[in-house]
Coordinates of C-alpha atoms in Angstrom, one line a residue:
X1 CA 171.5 188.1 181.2
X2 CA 175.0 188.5 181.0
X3 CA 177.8 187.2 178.3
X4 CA 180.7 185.4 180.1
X5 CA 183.9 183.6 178.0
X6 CA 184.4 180.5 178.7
X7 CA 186.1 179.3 175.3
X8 CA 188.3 181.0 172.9
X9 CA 188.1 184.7 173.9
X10 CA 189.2 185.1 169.9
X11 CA 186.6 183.5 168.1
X12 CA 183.9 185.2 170.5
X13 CA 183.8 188.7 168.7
X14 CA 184.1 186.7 165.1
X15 CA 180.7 185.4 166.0
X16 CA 179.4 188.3 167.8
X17 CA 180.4 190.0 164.6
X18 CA 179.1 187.9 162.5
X19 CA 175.7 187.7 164.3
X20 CA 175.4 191.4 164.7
X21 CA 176.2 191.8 160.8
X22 CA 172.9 190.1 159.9
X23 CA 170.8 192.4 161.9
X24 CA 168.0 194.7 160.0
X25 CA 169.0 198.0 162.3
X26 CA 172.5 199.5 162.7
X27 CA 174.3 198.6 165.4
X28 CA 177.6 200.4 166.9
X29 CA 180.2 200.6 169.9
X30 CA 181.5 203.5 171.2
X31 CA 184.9 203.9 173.6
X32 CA 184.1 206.4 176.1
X33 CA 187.9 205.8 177.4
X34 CA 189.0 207.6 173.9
X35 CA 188.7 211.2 173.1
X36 CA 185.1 212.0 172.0
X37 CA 183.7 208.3 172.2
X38 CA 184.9 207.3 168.6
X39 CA 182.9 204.2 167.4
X40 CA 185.4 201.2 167.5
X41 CA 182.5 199.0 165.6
X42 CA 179.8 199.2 163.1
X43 CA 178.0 196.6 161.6
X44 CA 176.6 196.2 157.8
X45 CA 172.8 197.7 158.6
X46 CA 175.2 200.9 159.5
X47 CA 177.0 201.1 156.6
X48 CA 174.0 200.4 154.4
X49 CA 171.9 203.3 156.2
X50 CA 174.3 205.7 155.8
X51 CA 176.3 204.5 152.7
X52 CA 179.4 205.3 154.6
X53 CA 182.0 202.8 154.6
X54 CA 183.8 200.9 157.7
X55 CA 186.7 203.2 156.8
X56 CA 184.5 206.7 157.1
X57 CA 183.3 205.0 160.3
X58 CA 185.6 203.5 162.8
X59 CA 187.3 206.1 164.9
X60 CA 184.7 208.7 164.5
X61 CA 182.1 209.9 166.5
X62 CA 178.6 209.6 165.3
X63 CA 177.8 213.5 165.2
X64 CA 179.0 213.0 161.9
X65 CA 176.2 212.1 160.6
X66 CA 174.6 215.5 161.7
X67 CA 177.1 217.4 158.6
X68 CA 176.6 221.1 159.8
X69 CA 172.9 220.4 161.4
X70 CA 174.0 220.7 165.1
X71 CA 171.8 222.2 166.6
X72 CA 169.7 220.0 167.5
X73 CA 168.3 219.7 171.5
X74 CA 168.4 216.1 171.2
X75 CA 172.9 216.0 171.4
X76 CA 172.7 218.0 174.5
X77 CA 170.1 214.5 176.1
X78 CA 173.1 212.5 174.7
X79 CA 175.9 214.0 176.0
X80 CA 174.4 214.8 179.5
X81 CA 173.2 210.6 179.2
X82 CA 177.1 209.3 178.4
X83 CA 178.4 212.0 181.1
X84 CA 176.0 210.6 183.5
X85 CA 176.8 206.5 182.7
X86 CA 173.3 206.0 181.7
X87 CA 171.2 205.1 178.4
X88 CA 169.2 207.8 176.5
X89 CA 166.6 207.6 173.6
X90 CA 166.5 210.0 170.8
X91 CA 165.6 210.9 167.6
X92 CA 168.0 212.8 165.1
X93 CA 168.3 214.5 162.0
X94 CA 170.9 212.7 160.1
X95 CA 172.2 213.0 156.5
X96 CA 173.9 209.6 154.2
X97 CA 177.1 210.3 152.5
X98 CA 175.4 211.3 149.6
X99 CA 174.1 214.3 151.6
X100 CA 170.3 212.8 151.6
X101 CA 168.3 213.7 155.2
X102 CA 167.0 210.7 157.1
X103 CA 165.3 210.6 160.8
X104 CA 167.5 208.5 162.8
X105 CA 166.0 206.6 166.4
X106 CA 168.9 206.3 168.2
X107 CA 168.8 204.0 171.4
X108 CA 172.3 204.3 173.1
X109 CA 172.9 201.6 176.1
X110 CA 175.7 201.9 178.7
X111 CA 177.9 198.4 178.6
X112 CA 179.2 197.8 181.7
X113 CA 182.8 195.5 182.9
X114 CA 182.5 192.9 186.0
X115 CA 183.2 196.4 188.3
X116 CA 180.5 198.0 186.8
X117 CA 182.6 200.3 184.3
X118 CA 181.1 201.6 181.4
X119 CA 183.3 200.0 178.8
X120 CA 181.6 201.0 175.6
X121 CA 178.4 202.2 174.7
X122 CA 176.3 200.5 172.4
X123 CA 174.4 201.8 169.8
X124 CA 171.5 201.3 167.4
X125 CA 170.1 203.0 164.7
X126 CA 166.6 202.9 163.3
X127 CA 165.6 204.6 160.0
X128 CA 162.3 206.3 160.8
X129 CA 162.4 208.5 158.0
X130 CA 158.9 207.2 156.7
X131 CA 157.5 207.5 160.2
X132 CA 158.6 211.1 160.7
X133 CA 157.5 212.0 156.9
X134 CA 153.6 210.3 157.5
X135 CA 153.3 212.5 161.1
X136 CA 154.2 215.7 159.4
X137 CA 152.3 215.1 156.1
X138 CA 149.6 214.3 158.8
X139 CA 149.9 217.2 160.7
X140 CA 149.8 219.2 156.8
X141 CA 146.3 217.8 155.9
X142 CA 145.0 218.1 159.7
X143 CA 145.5 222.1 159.1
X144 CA 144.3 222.3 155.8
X145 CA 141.3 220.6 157.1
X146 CA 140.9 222.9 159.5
X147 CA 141.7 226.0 157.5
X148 CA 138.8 224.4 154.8
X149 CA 136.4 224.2 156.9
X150 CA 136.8 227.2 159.1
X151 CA 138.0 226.2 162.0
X152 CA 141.9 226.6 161.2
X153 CA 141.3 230.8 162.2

């Protein structure tokens, strides 16, 4: 379904804002027409899962959040994704401002102009720290199971 202005093209991205502000994940936009795709908006979830502020933010690209842990397979999906127009799906290793690691599900969706223009690219975050922790704790008992009972050789 698409979005079309019909009424006060200023008060539009006040509510947009506004609505987007109360959501439970982090939501962003990125410029692809600007050096390195700096985000040009973050709502509050954002700012509250990373505890940076709108001023650490805007103008900066989301890597980041990744502090010196680059290498990870999942930027490469990304960048071959925004080179390529489309959407990608990914989960990252991302640190808060405070330096404390969290797992990051990262949906990025290509927005498109009226002649089908990618025009930003839209971002949202979900923490699935607790998810990521529970699998590998998982995986840590599954082995130690095995390795009790024998079959872990």
């Amino acid at each position: 379904m698409s979005f079309v202005v019909e009424k006060d093209n200023g008060l539009i991205p006040q509510i947009l804002s506004a609505i987007l502000d109360e959501c439970v994940n982090g939501v962003t936009l990125a410029d692809p027409d600007i050096e390195g795709a700096p985000i040009v908006y973050a709502n509050k979830a954002f700012e509250r899962l990373t505890g940076y502020g709108n001023d650490d933010i805007i103008g900066h690209n989301c890597r980041f959040l990744q502090g010196v842990d680059r290498e990870q397979p999942e930027r490469y999906l990304i960048a071959e994704a925004m080179k390529a127009g489309q959407g990608v799906e990914v989960t990252l290793r991302n640190y808060r401002k405070d330096g404390e690691l969290f797992y990051n599900h990262l949906k990025i969706s290509p927005l498109y102009d009226r002649k089908g223009r990618v025009i930003y690219y839209l971002g949202v975050q979900y923490d699935v720290t607790y998810q990521v922790n529970a699998k590998h704790e998982i995986a840590e008992l599954t082995n130690l199971l095995g390795a009790l009972s024998g079959k872990g050789e």
